[in-house]
Amino acid sequence: MMTVFTPKSMTPELVFTVVLAYFLVLLLISAVTSRGSNSQSFFTADKQSPWYLVAYGMIGASLSGVTFISVPGAVLSNQFAYFQMVLGYLLGYLIIGAVLLPLYYRLQLVSIYAYLEQRFGFWSYKTGAFYFLLSRTIGASFRLFLAAMVLQLGLFEAWGVAFWQTTIISIVLIWIYTYRAGIKTIVWTDTLQTTFLLLAAVVSIYLMKEDLQWSYSTLAQKIDKSSFSKIFFWETNSPKYFFKQFFAGASIAVVMTGLDQDMMQKNLTCRSLKDAQKNVFWFSIVLVIVNFIFLSLGALLYVYAAEKGIQLPTQTDKVFPFLAFNHFGLFAGVCFLLGIIAATYSSADSALTALTTSFCVDFLDADKKEEATRQRMIRRVHIVFSGVLVVVIVLFKAIQDAHPESNVIGSLFTAAGYTYGPLLGLFTFGMLTKTAVKDRWVPLVCVASPVLSYVLNLYSATWFNGFKFGFEILIVNGIITFLGLWLLSTGKSE
C-alpha cells in the first residue's frame, strides 16, 4: 500500500520548506559558479576542477538514489551479495585510471565517443553516442523516479498533485540550476549532495542504535550474526556466484563510468591526467567503504524492525523511507528527505548535462560552431532532454505500478547489461586490436548483440544445465559485439 510511505512526523508544509531551502542553496551555488561561464564551462568546466572535489562529488553521483533506497532494501533477499560486485568495481576503476583516462587526455576529447570516429569511422561513432544517450536516459529516469516518488508521497500527494506533475517539477528544478554552467556547476553541487547523502545514512544508523540502546560493538555483532550479512556465494548456478558478481562489477564500473560520458565528463574537468588518476584511485577506495555502510544499514533496518515488531512494506524499495519517516523521528525524516533528494539529483543533474553535451557535440557538431550558436544549441537541447526524462519517468511509474514486486537496482543493472554491452565491445575491440572494420555495418552488429544476449539469457537455464546469467550478461553482450566487429574486419591496420 502506498499509504505506508506517508510520513507521520513530517507535514507537507515542513517537507516543502526543506525542499525549498535545499534548492535555494543549489541555486546560490549555480549563481556563483556560472559567473563568466561559456559553452566550454558547460562542457569541461574550463578544466579547472580540483581532483579531490571531483572525487568527493562522484561518490554521490555513483551511489544515487538507487543505492540509497534499493541497496538497503535488497538485503532482505540478496544479503550482502552486492558487495561482491562492489569489490569488482576496484578492478574496473584500475582499468579506467590506467587505460581509458590516458587515452581521453591524450586525444583531448570533449565527448569520449569521438574516439570511435577516429578509430573506426562515422557510423561507429554515432552508434556509440546513441547507446550512451539510450543508456543514460534509462538510468537517469530510474534514479529520478525514486526522488519523484518520495516527493509525491511526502508532499505533493497531500496537495492533490498528480505524479506526472511532480515529475515535471523535479526536472524543472534540475534545469534551472544547470542550464547556464552545466558541468562547472555540477562539480560543486555534487559535493553538497554527497554530504547530505552520507549524513542521512549515518544519522539513521545512529538513531536506530540509540533506540535499541545498543553500543556500536553490539550493533556490529547483531548485524554480523543476522541472516543478512553473508557476503560470499560459491554456488556456480546461482546469480549470486562470486566470480559472476565480481567480474560483472568490474565490467559495470568500466562501462557505467569509464565508457559513460556522464561520469567521464567530471574526470575530464580535472587540470591534468595525473589529477584525474588520483581522483579515480581515491574515489574507488572510498566508494567500497560507503557501499559497505549502506549494506550494513540495510541489515540493521530489518534487525531493527524485528526487534521493534514493526511490519514492513512488502516492496523492499520502500523499507528505508517507511522507517525513516514513520519510526525514526522528525530529524531523521528531514535527513532522509535531504539524503534521497541529494542522492538522486547528484546523478540526475549530471546525467542531464552529459546528455546535452553528447547530443550537442556528437550529433550537432557544437564544438565546431561559433560561441553564440553553441549557447543557443545547448539551451534548446537541454530543454528537449528534460522533456524526454519526464516522459520516460512517467512510463516507468506505470510499469512499476503494474509490477510492484520489482526491485529498482536490479532493473537498472539489467537494462545496463543490454544497452552498455555494445559500448564495451566497441571500445575493447578498438583498444586491443589495430584492425580496421567495415564501418557502415557496425550499427547492425550493435543492434544484434543485445538481441542475441537477451535470447541467450532467456534460455540459458535450458541450454546450459540450469546455469542462469546475472549482471554478467553485460560481459557476454560485449563479447558478442567484439566477435561481430572481428567478422567485419577488413584485414587492414589502422
Short mmCIF file of C-alpha atoms in Angstrom, two decimals:
data_model
loop_
_atom_site.label_atom_id
_atom_site.label_comp_id
_atom_site.label_asym_id
_atom_site.label_seq_id
_atom_site.Cartn_x
_atom_site.Cartn_y
_atom_site.Cartn_z
CA MET A 1 0.00 0.00 0.00
CA MET A 2 1.34 3.43 -0.87
CA THR A 3 -0.05 4.93 2.32
CA VAL A 4 2.57 3.21 4.49
CA PHE A 5 5.06 5.61 2.96
CA THR A 6 3.35 8.74 4.26
CA PRO A 7 5.47 10.40 6.97
CA LYS A 8 3.77 10.71 10.36
CA SER A 9 6.30 13.16 11.77
CA MET A 10 6.50 15.50 8.77
CA THR A 11 3.75 17.74 7.48
CA PRO A 12 3.61 18.66 3.80
CA GLU A 13 4.43 22.23 4.81
CA LEU A 14 7.65 21.09 6.53
CA VAL A 15 8.63 18.94 3.55
CA PHE A 16 8.03 21.90 1.25
CA THR A 17 10.18 24.15 3.44
CA VAL A 18 13.06 21.64 3.50
CA VAL A 19 12.93 21.07 -0.27
CA LEU A 20 12.67 24.81 -0.99
CA ALA A 21 15.65 25.62 1.27
CA TYR A 22 17.70 22.87 -0.34
CA PHE A 23 17.12 24.09 -3.87
CA LEU A 24 17.73 27.70 -2.90
CA VAL A 25 21.21 26.60 -1.79
CA LEU A 26 21.73 24.84 -5.14
CA LEU A 27 20.61 27.96 -6.98
CA LEU A 28 23.07 30.02 -4.95
CA ILE A 29 25.90 27.68 -5.92
CA SER A 30 24.76 27.86 -9.55
CA ALA A 31 24.75 31.66 -9.48
CA VAL A 32 28.31 31.76 -8.14
CA THR A 33 29.79 29.08 -10.41
CA SER A 34 28.10 30.35 -13.59
CA ARG A 35 29.74 33.78 -13.48
CA GLY A 36 31.75 34.29 -16.63
CA SER A 37 30.72 30.87 -17.94
CA ASN A 38 30.52 29.93 -21.61
CA SER A 39 29.93 26.77 -23.64
CA GLN A 40 33.33 25.38 -22.64
CA SER A 41 32.38 25.85 -18.99
CA PHE A 42 29.23 23.82 -19.69
CA PHE A 43 31.20 21.02 -21.39
CA THR A 44 34.53 20.89 -19.50
CA ALA A 45 34.36 23.36 -16.55
CA ASP A 46 37.34 25.05 -18.22
CA LYS A 47 39.43 22.09 -16.96
CA GLN A 48 39.99 23.79 -13.61
CA SER A 49 38.27 21.40 -11.16
CA PRO A 50 40.31 20.29 -8.10
CA TRP A 51 40.66 16.49 -8.24
CA TYR A 52 39.65 15.96 -4.59
CA LEU A 53 36.44 17.92 -5.15
CA VAL A 54 35.58 15.78 -8.16
CA ALA A 55 36.38 12.57 -6.26
CA TYR A 56 34.15 13.51 -3.32
CA GLY A 57 31.28 14.59 -5.53
CA MET A 58 31.49 11.44 -7.64
CA ILE A 59 30.59 9.36 -4.58
CA GLY A 60 27.10 10.80 -4.59
CA ALA A 61 26.82 10.60 -8.37
CA SER A 62 27.85 6.92 -8.36
CA LEU A 63 25.63 5.87 -5.48
CA SER A 64 22.49 7.79 -6.49
CA GLY A 65 19.02 7.26 -5.13
CA VAL A 66 19.10 3.68 -6.38
CA THR A 67 21.85 2.76 -3.91
CA PHE A 68 20.33 4.94 -1.22
CA ILE A 69 16.99 3.10 -1.26
CA SER A 70 17.32 -0.14 -3.20
CA VAL A 71 20.63 -1.49 -1.85
CA PRO A 72 19.50 -1.43 1.81
CA GLY A 73 16.09 -2.86 0.88
CA ALA A 74 17.51 -5.65 -1.29
CA VAL A 75 19.49 -7.03 1.67
CA LEU A 76 16.35 -8.97 2.59
CA SER A 77 16.69 -11.31 -0.39
CA ASN A 78 20.30 -10.86 -1.52
CA GLN A 79 22.13 -10.47 1.82
CA PHE A 80 25.48 -8.73 1.19
CA ALA A 81 25.95 -10.39 -2.23
CA TYR A 82 26.04 -6.94 -3.82
CA PHE A 83 29.38 -6.34 -2.07
CA GLN A 84 30.98 -8.94 -4.35
CA MET A 85 30.10 -6.67 -7.24
CA VAL A 86 31.46 -3.66 -5.35
CA LEU A 87 34.82 -5.46 -4.97
CA GLY A 88 34.80 -5.94 -8.73
CA TYR A 89 34.49 -2.17 -9.09
CA LEU A 90 38.09 -1.86 -7.87
CA LEU A 91 39.35 -3.81 -10.88
CA GLY A 92 37.16 -1.74 -13.18
CA TYR A 93 38.41 1.57 -11.81
CA LEU A 94 42.00 0.36 -12.13
CA ILE A 95 41.36 -0.18 -15.85
CA ILE A 96 39.77 3.26 -16.12
CA GLY A 97 42.70 5.01 -14.45
CA ALA A 98 45.46 3.07 -16.23
CA VAL A 99 43.98 2.68 -19.72
CA LEU A 100 40.98 4.90 -20.51
CA LEU A 101 41.92 8.19 -18.85
CA PRO A 102 45.34 8.38 -20.57
CA LEU A 103 43.59 7.81 -23.91
CA TYR A 104 40.97 10.51 -23.32
CA TYR A 105 43.50 13.08 -22.15
CA ARG A 106 45.91 12.30 -24.99
CA LEU A 107 43.17 12.85 -27.58
CA GLN A 108 41.85 15.92 -25.68
CA LEU A 109 38.25 14.73 -26.03
CA VAL A 110 35.14 16.65 -25.06
CA SER A 111 32.90 13.69 -25.88
CA ILE A 112 34.63 10.36 -25.27
CA TYR A 113 32.75 8.80 -28.20
CA ALA A 114 34.74 10.90 -30.63
CA TYR A 115 37.44 8.25 -30.12
CA LEU A 116 35.24 5.79 -32.02
CA GLU A 117 35.21 8.06 -35.07
CA GLN A 118 39.00 8.30 -35.07
CA ARG A 119 39.33 4.54 -34.61
CA PHE A 120 36.55 3.12 -36.82
CA GLY A 121 34.61 5.83 -38.61
CA PHE A 122 31.40 7.85 -38.74
CA TRP A 123 28.82 5.10 -38.13
CA SER A 124 30.70 3.56 -35.22
CA TYR A 125 30.96 7.00 -33.63
CA LYS A 126 27.23 7.72 -33.96
CA THR A 127 26.33 4.22 -32.75
CA GLY A 128 28.43 4.59 -29.61
CA ALA A 129 26.97 8.02 -28.85
CA PHE A 130 23.44 6.70 -29.46
CA TYR A 131 23.89 3.85 -26.98
CA PHE A 132 25.13 6.30 -24.37
CA LEU A 133 22.07 8.50 -24.88
CA LEU A 134 19.82 5.46 -24.56
CA SER A 135 21.62 4.02 -21.53
CA ARG A 136 21.90 7.27 -19.61
CA THR A 137 18.30 8.24 -20.32
CA ILE A 138 17.14 4.93 -18.84
CA GLY A 139 19.49 5.18 -15.88
CA ALA A 140 18.68 8.79 -15.05
CA SER A 141 14.97 8.04 -15.30
CA PHE A 142 15.26 5.15 -12.85
CA ARG A 143 17.02 7.40 -10.37
CA LEU A 144 14.73 10.40 -10.77
CA PHE A 145 11.72 8.15 -10.39
CA LEU A 146 12.79 7.43 -6.80
CA ALA A 147 13.14 11.11 -5.95
CA ALA A 148 9.82 11.95 -7.56
CA MET A 149 8.18 9.09 -5.65
CA VAL A 150 9.47 10.44 -2.31
CA LEU A 151 8.34 13.99 -3.12
CA GLN A 152 4.97 12.69 -4.29
CA LEU A 153 4.25 10.68 -1.16
CA GLY A 154 5.88 13.05 1.30
CA LEU A 155 4.49 16.29 -0.10
CA PHE A 156 2.53 16.56 -3.32
CA GLU A 157 0.05 13.73 -2.79
CA ALA A 158 -1.38 15.58 0.22
CA TRP A 159 -1.93 18.59 -2.03
CA GLY A 160 -3.67 16.60 -4.75
CA VAL A 161 -0.81 16.93 -7.24
CA ALA A 162 -0.52 14.09 -9.79
CA PHE A 163 2.70 12.10 -10.14
CA TRP A 164 3.38 13.38 -13.65
CA GLN A 165 3.17 16.93 -12.33
CA THR A 166 5.62 16.06 -9.54
CA THR A 167 7.97 14.69 -12.18
CA ILE A 168 7.83 17.90 -14.19
CA ILE A 169 8.55 19.96 -11.08
CA SER A 170 11.55 17.74 -10.28
CA ILE A 171 13.01 18.11 -13.78
CA VAL A 172 12.40 21.86 -13.91
CA LEU A 173 14.33 22.30 -10.66
CA ILE A 174 17.33 20.49 -12.17
CA TRP A 175 17.12 22.51 -15.38
CA ILE A 176 17.11 25.82 -13.53
CA TYR A 177 20.42 25.30 -11.74
CA THR A 178 22.29 23.50 -14.56
CA TYR A 179 21.30 25.27 -17.79
CA ARG A 180 23.90 28.06 -17.55
CA ALA A 181 27.20 26.49 -16.43
CA GLY A 182 26.50 22.76 -16.83
CA ILE A 183 29.32 20.56 -15.54
CA LYS A 184 31.06 23.54 -13.90
CA THR A 185 28.09 23.87 -11.53
CA ILE A 186 27.66 20.11 -11.16
CA VAL A 187 31.18 19.59 -9.78
CA TRP A 188 30.34 21.91 -6.87
CA THR A 189 26.72 20.91 -6.24
CA ASP A 190 27.79 17.24 -6.13
CA THR A 191 29.93 17.92 -3.06
CA LEU A 192 26.95 19.31 -1.18
CA GLN A 193 24.71 16.46 -2.28
CA THR A 194 27.23 13.77 -1.34
CA THR A 195 27.41 15.27 2.15
CA PHE A 196 23.65 15.07 2.63
CA LEU A 197 23.56 11.52 1.28
CA LEU A 198 26.18 10.28 3.76
CA LEU A 199 24.64 12.27 6.60
CA ALA A 200 21.27 10.56 6.11
CA ALA A 201 22.82 7.08 6.34
CA VAL A 202 24.95 7.90 9.40
CA VAL A 203 22.06 9.58 11.25
CA SER A 204 19.73 6.64 10.56
CA ILE A 205 22.26 4.13 11.91
CA TYR A 206 22.89 6.27 15.00
CA LEU A 207 19.18 6.73 15.79
CA MET A 208 18.45 3.00 15.48
CA LYS A 209 21.40 2.23 17.74
CA GLU A 210 20.18 4.70 20.35
CA ASP A 211 16.56 3.50 20.17
CA LEU A 212 17.68 -0.10 20.69
CA GLN A 213 20.08 1.03 23.45
CA TRP A 214 22.98 -0.84 21.86
CA SER A 215 26.64 0.02 21.77
CA TYR A 216 28.40 0.16 18.39
CA SER A 217 30.07 -3.18 19.12
CA THR A 218 26.68 -4.76 19.93
CA LEU A 219 25.25 -3.28 16.74
CA ALA A 220 28.09 -4.76 14.69
CA GLN A 221 27.64 -8.16 16.34
CA LYS A 222 23.89 -8.17 15.69
CA ILE A 223 24.43 -7.39 12.02
CA ASP A 224 27.20 -9.98 11.71
CA LYS A 225 25.08 -12.74 13.32
CA SER A 226 21.95 -11.91 11.36
CA SER A 227 20.84 -13.88 8.32
CA PHE A 228 21.50 -10.84 6.14
CA SER A 229 25.29 -10.47 6.43
CA LYS A 230 26.52 -13.26 4.16
CA ILE A 231 28.90 -11.77 1.60
CA PHE A 232 30.42 -14.57 -0.49
CA PHE A 233 28.41 -17.11 -2.50
CA TRP A 234 30.09 -20.04 -4.26
CA GLU A 235 27.15 -21.91 -5.86
CA THR A 236 28.05 -21.81 -9.56
CA ASN A 237 24.45 -21.88 -10.82
CA SER A 238 23.39 -19.03 -8.55
CA PRO A 239 23.11 -15.43 -9.84
CA LYS A 240 24.99 -14.51 -6.64
CA TYR A 241 28.06 -16.65 -7.51
CA PHE A 242 31.18 -14.72 -6.52
CA PHE A 243 33.04 -14.72 -9.83
CA LYS A 244 29.90 -13.80 -11.75
CA GLN A 245 29.30 -10.86 -9.43
CA PHE A 246 32.96 -9.81 -9.26
CA PHE A 247 33.59 -9.66 -13.00
CA ALA A 248 30.15 -8.17 -13.60
CA GLY A 249 31.10 -5.44 -11.13
CA ALA A 250 34.39 -4.82 -12.94
CA SER A 251 32.67 -4.57 -16.32
CA ILE A 252 29.87 -2.38 -14.93
CA ALA A 253 32.47 0.01 -13.48
CA VAL A 254 34.23 0.18 -16.84
CA VAL A 255 31.10 0.82 -18.91
CA MET A 256 28.99 2.85 -16.47
CA THR A 257 31.94 5.06 -15.51
CA GLY A 258 34.82 4.66 -17.98
CA LEU A 259 32.68 4.47 -21.13
CA ASP A 260 30.00 6.83 -19.85
CA GLN A 261 30.13 10.48 -20.91
CA ASP A 262 28.34 11.49 -17.70
CA MET A 263 31.00 10.16 -15.31
CA MET A 264 33.98 10.81 -17.56
CA GLN A 265 32.91 14.39 -18.17
CA LYS A 266 33.61 15.03 -14.48
CA ASN A 267 37.03 13.37 -14.69
CA LEU A 268 37.91 15.38 -17.78
CA THR A 269 37.34 18.63 -15.88
CA CYS A 270 40.48 17.95 -13.80
CA ARG A 271 43.54 20.06 -14.53
CA SER A 272 45.72 17.16 -15.69
CA LEU A 273 45.80 13.41 -16.30
CA LYS A 274 47.67 12.90 -13.03
CA ASP A 275 44.94 14.69 -11.09
CA ALA A 276 42.22 12.67 -12.84
CA GLN A 277 44.01 9.42 -11.93
CA LYS A 278 44.32 10.47 -8.29
CA ASN A 279 40.60 11.22 -8.36
CA VAL A 280 39.73 7.72 -9.63
CA PHE A 281 42.10 6.00 -7.18
CA TRP A 282 40.78 7.65 -4.01
CA PHE A 283 37.19 7.67 -5.19
CA SER A 284 37.21 3.88 -5.79
CA ILE A 285 38.51 3.12 -2.28
CA VAL A 286 36.00 5.38 -0.55
CA LEU A 287 33.18 4.02 -2.71
CA VAL A 288 33.80 0.47 -1.45
CA ILE A 289 33.63 1.67 2.17
CA VAL A 290 30.46 3.68 1.60
CA ASN A 291 28.71 0.78 -0.15
CA PHE A 292 29.52 -1.49 2.81
CA ILE A 293 27.97 1.11 5.13
CA PHE A 294 24.76 1.10 3.08
CA LEU A 295 24.61 -2.70 3.12
CA SER A 296 25.09 -2.64 6.90
CA LEU A 297 22.34 -0.04 7.11
CA GLY A 298 20.06 -2.41 5.17
CA ALA A 299 20.71 -5.31 7.55
CA LEU A 300 20.15 -3.02 10.53
CA LEU A 301 16.81 -1.85 9.12
CA TYR A 302 15.47 -5.42 9.15
CA VAL A 303 17.04 -6.23 12.53
CA TYR A 304 15.55 -3.05 13.98
CA ALA A 305 12.09 -3.84 12.59
CA ALA A 306 12.24 -7.36 14.06
CA GLU A 307 13.31 -6.05 17.48
CA LYS A 308 10.51 -3.47 17.50
CA GLY A 309 7.84 -5.73 15.99
CA ILE A 310 7.30 -3.39 13.03
CA GLN A 311 5.51 -4.71 9.97
CA LEU A 312 7.44 -3.54 6.91
CA PRO A 313 6.17 -2.85 3.38
CA THR A 314 6.39 -5.81 1.03
CA GLN A 315 8.21 -3.77 -1.61
CA THR A 316 11.83 -3.58 -0.46
CA ASP A 317 12.44 -0.17 -2.08
CA LYS A 318 10.02 1.31 0.48
CA VAL A 319 11.56 -0.19 3.63
CA PHE A 320 14.11 2.55 4.34
CA PRO A 321 11.79 5.50 3.62
CA PHE A 322 8.97 3.86 5.60
CA LEU A 323 11.11 3.51 8.73
CA ALA A 324 12.80 6.90 8.33
CA PHE A 325 9.52 8.77 8.00
CA ASN A 326 7.42 6.80 10.46
CA HIS A 327 9.73 5.50 13.20
CA PHE A 328 12.99 7.46 13.36
CA GLY A 329 11.60 10.85 14.36
CA LEU A 330 11.42 14.28 12.79
CA PHE A 331 15.16 14.92 12.48
CA ALA A 332 15.75 11.59 10.78
CA GLY A 333 12.84 12.23 8.44
CA VAL A 334 14.35 15.55 7.37
CA CYS A 335 17.79 13.93 6.94
CA PHE A 336 16.28 11.12 4.86
CA LEU A 337 14.40 13.58 2.67
CA LEU A 338 17.56 15.58 2.07
CA GLY A 339 19.52 12.37 1.52
CA ILE A 340 17.24 10.89 -1.13
CA ILE A 341 16.92 14.20 -2.95
CA ALA A 342 20.68 14.74 -2.82
CA ALA A 343 21.46 11.15 -3.84
CA THR A 344 19.14 11.27 -6.80
CA TYR A 345 19.82 14.76 -8.02
CA SER A 346 23.60 14.35 -7.76
CA SER A 347 23.40 11.75 -10.53
CA ALA A 348 20.37 13.07 -12.40
CA ASP A 349 21.62 16.64 -12.83
CA SER A 350 24.97 15.49 -14.23
CA ALA A 351 23.13 12.99 -16.46
CA LEU A 352 21.04 15.78 -17.97
CA THR A 353 24.19 17.81 -18.54
CA ALA A 354 26.01 14.84 -20.10
CA LEU A 355 23.06 14.02 -22.37
CA THR A 356 23.05 17.62 -23.55
CA THR A 357 26.82 17.59 -24.08
CA SER A 358 26.83 14.33 -26.00
CA PHE A 359 23.97 15.26 -28.31
CA CYS A 360 25.36 18.74 -28.98
CA VAL A 361 28.90 17.52 -29.68
CA ASP A 362 28.27 14.08 -31.19
CA PHE A 363 25.23 14.81 -33.33
CA LEU A 364 25.10 18.59 -33.82
CA ASP A 365 28.87 19.28 -34.03
CA ALA A 366 28.53 22.06 -31.45
CA ASP A 367 32.28 22.16 -30.87
CA LYS A 368 32.66 23.41 -34.47
CA LYS A 369 30.11 26.23 -34.12
CA GLU A 370 30.52 29.82 -33.01
CA GLU A 371 30.04 30.61 -29.32
CA ALA A 372 26.62 32.26 -29.68
CA THR A 373 25.34 29.35 -31.77
CA ARG A 374 26.67 26.85 -29.22
CA GLN A 375 24.92 28.64 -26.37
CA ARG A 376 21.55 28.59 -28.18
CA MET A 377 22.05 24.95 -29.10
CA ILE A 378 22.86 23.95 -25.51
CA ARG A 379 19.74 25.63 -24.11
CA ARG A 380 17.41 24.06 -26.67
CA VAL A 381 18.84 20.55 -26.32
CA HIS A 382 18.81 20.91 -22.53
CA ILE A 383 15.07 21.60 -22.65
CA VAL A 384 14.38 18.71 -25.06
CA PHE A 385 16.15 16.14 -22.90
CA SER A 386 14.34 17.46 -19.83
CA GLY A 387 11.09 16.62 -21.59
CA VAL A 388 12.36 13.19 -22.62
CA LEU A 389 13.19 12.34 -18.99
CA VAL A 390 9.69 13.36 -17.89
CA VAL A 391 8.09 11.01 -20.43
CA VAL A 392 10.35 8.06 -19.54
CA ILE A 393 9.83 8.52 -15.78
CA VAL A 394 6.05 8.53 -16.16
CA LEU A 395 6.26 5.36 -18.28
CA PHE A 396 8.47 3.72 -15.65
CA LYS A 397 5.92 4.64 -12.97
CA ALA A 398 3.24 2.82 -14.95
CA ILE A 399 5.47 -0.27 -15.24
CA GLN A 400 6.31 -0.13 -11.53
CA ASP A 401 2.62 0.05 -10.61
CA ALA A 402 1.93 -2.98 -12.78
CA HIS A 403 4.80 -4.94 -11.20
CA PRO A 404 5.11 -3.72 -7.58
CA GLU A 405 7.36 -6.62 -6.60
CA SER A 406 10.20 -5.40 -8.84
CA ASN A 407 13.48 -4.05 -7.43
CA VAL A 408 14.86 -0.85 -8.94
CA ILE A 409 18.57 -1.63 -8.65
CA GLY A 410 18.05 -4.99 -10.33
CA SER A 411 16.13 -3.32 -13.13
CA LEU A 412 18.84 -0.69 -13.54
CA PHE A 413 21.70 -3.16 -13.93
CA THR A 414 19.62 -5.43 -16.16
CA ALA A 415 18.97 -2.52 -18.51
CA ALA A 416 22.65 -1.55 -18.35
CA GLY A 417 23.67 -5.07 -19.37
CA TYR A 418 21.88 -4.71 -22.68
CA THR A 419 22.49 -1.05 -23.51
CA TYR A 420 26.11 -0.69 -22.40
CA GLY A 421 27.26 -4.01 -23.90
CA PRO A 422 27.86 -2.64 -27.42
CA LEU A 423 29.94 0.19 -25.94
CA LEU A 424 32.07 -2.34 -24.08
CA GLY A 425 32.62 -4.32 -27.28
CA LEU A 426 33.41 -1.25 -29.40
CA PHE A 427 36.00 0.24 -27.04
CA THR A 428 37.58 -3.13 -26.23
CA PHE A 429 38.00 -4.04 -29.90
CA GLY A 430 39.32 -0.59 -30.68
CA MET A 431 41.95 -0.69 -27.94
CA LEU A 432 43.01 -4.35 -28.13
CA THR A 433 43.34 -4.57 -31.90
CA LYS A 434 44.66 -2.39 -34.70
CA THR A 435 42.32 -3.78 -37.32
CA ALA A 436 40.01 -1.59 -39.41
CA VAL A 437 36.36 -2.64 -39.78
CA LYS A 438 33.60 -2.11 -42.33
CA ASP A 439 32.21 0.90 -40.54
CA ARG A 440 28.79 1.06 -42.24
CA TRP A 441 27.87 -2.39 -40.83
CA VAL A 442 28.80 -1.60 -37.21
CA PRO A 443 25.27 -0.37 -36.25
CA LEU A 444 23.85 -3.75 -37.32
CA VAL A 445 26.29 -5.61 -35.07
CA CYS A 446 25.47 -3.31 -32.16
CA VAL A 447 21.73 -3.95 -32.57
CA ALA A 448 22.12 -7.71 -33.00
CA SER A 449 24.36 -8.07 -29.93
CA PRO A 450 21.77 -7.07 -27.28
CA VAL A 451 19.12 -9.15 -29.05
CA LEU A 452 21.32 -12.26 -29.05
CA SER A 453 22.29 -11.60 -25.43
CA TYR A 454 18.63 -11.40 -24.44
CA VAL A 455 17.80 -14.69 -26.18
CA LEU A 456 20.84 -16.33 -24.59
CA ASN A 457 19.79 -15.08 -21.17
CA LEU A 458 16.19 -16.21 -21.70
CA TYR A 459 17.12 -19.83 -22.49
CA SER A 460 20.39 -20.20 -20.56
CA ALA A 461 18.89 -22.48 -17.90
CA THR A 462 17.66 -24.89 -20.60
CA TRP A 463 20.76 -24.76 -22.77
CA PHE A 464 23.43 -24.76 -20.03
CA ASN A 465 22.18 -27.28 -17.47
CA GLY A 466 20.46 -24.83 -15.14
CA PHE A 467 23.03 -22.02 -15.42
CA LYS A 468 21.46 -18.55 -15.23
CA PHE A 469 23.12 -15.31 -16.18
CA GLY A 470 23.10 -12.38 -13.78
CA PHE A 471 24.56 -8.94 -14.33
CA GLU A 472 27.46 -10.59 -16.17
CA ILE A 473 25.23 -10.67 -19.25
CA LEU A 474 26.93 -7.32 -19.86
CA ILE A 475 30.23 -9.15 -20.47
CA VAL A 476 28.52 -11.62 -22.82
CA ASN A 477 26.97 -8.72 -24.71
CA GLY A 478 30.38 -7.08 -25.07
CA ILE A 479 31.96 -10.33 -26.29
CA ILE A 480 29.27 -10.79 -28.95
CA THR A 481 29.86 -7.22 -30.13
CA PHE A 482 33.63 -7.85 -30.19
CA LEU A 483 33.18 -11.01 -32.29
CA GLY A 484 30.83 -9.18 -34.63
CA LEU A 485 33.41 -6.45 -35.19
CA TRP A 486 36.05 -9.11 -35.83
CA LEU A 487 33.81 -10.54 -38.58
CA LEU A 488 33.66 -7.05 -40.07
CA SER A 489 37.44 -6.73 -40.12
CA THR A 490 38.93 -5.53 -43.40
CA GLY A 491 42.36 -7.06 -42.78
CA LYS A 492 43.92 -3.59 -42.89
CA SER A 493 45.58 -1.92 -39.92
CA GLU A 494 44.50 1.43 -38.54
#
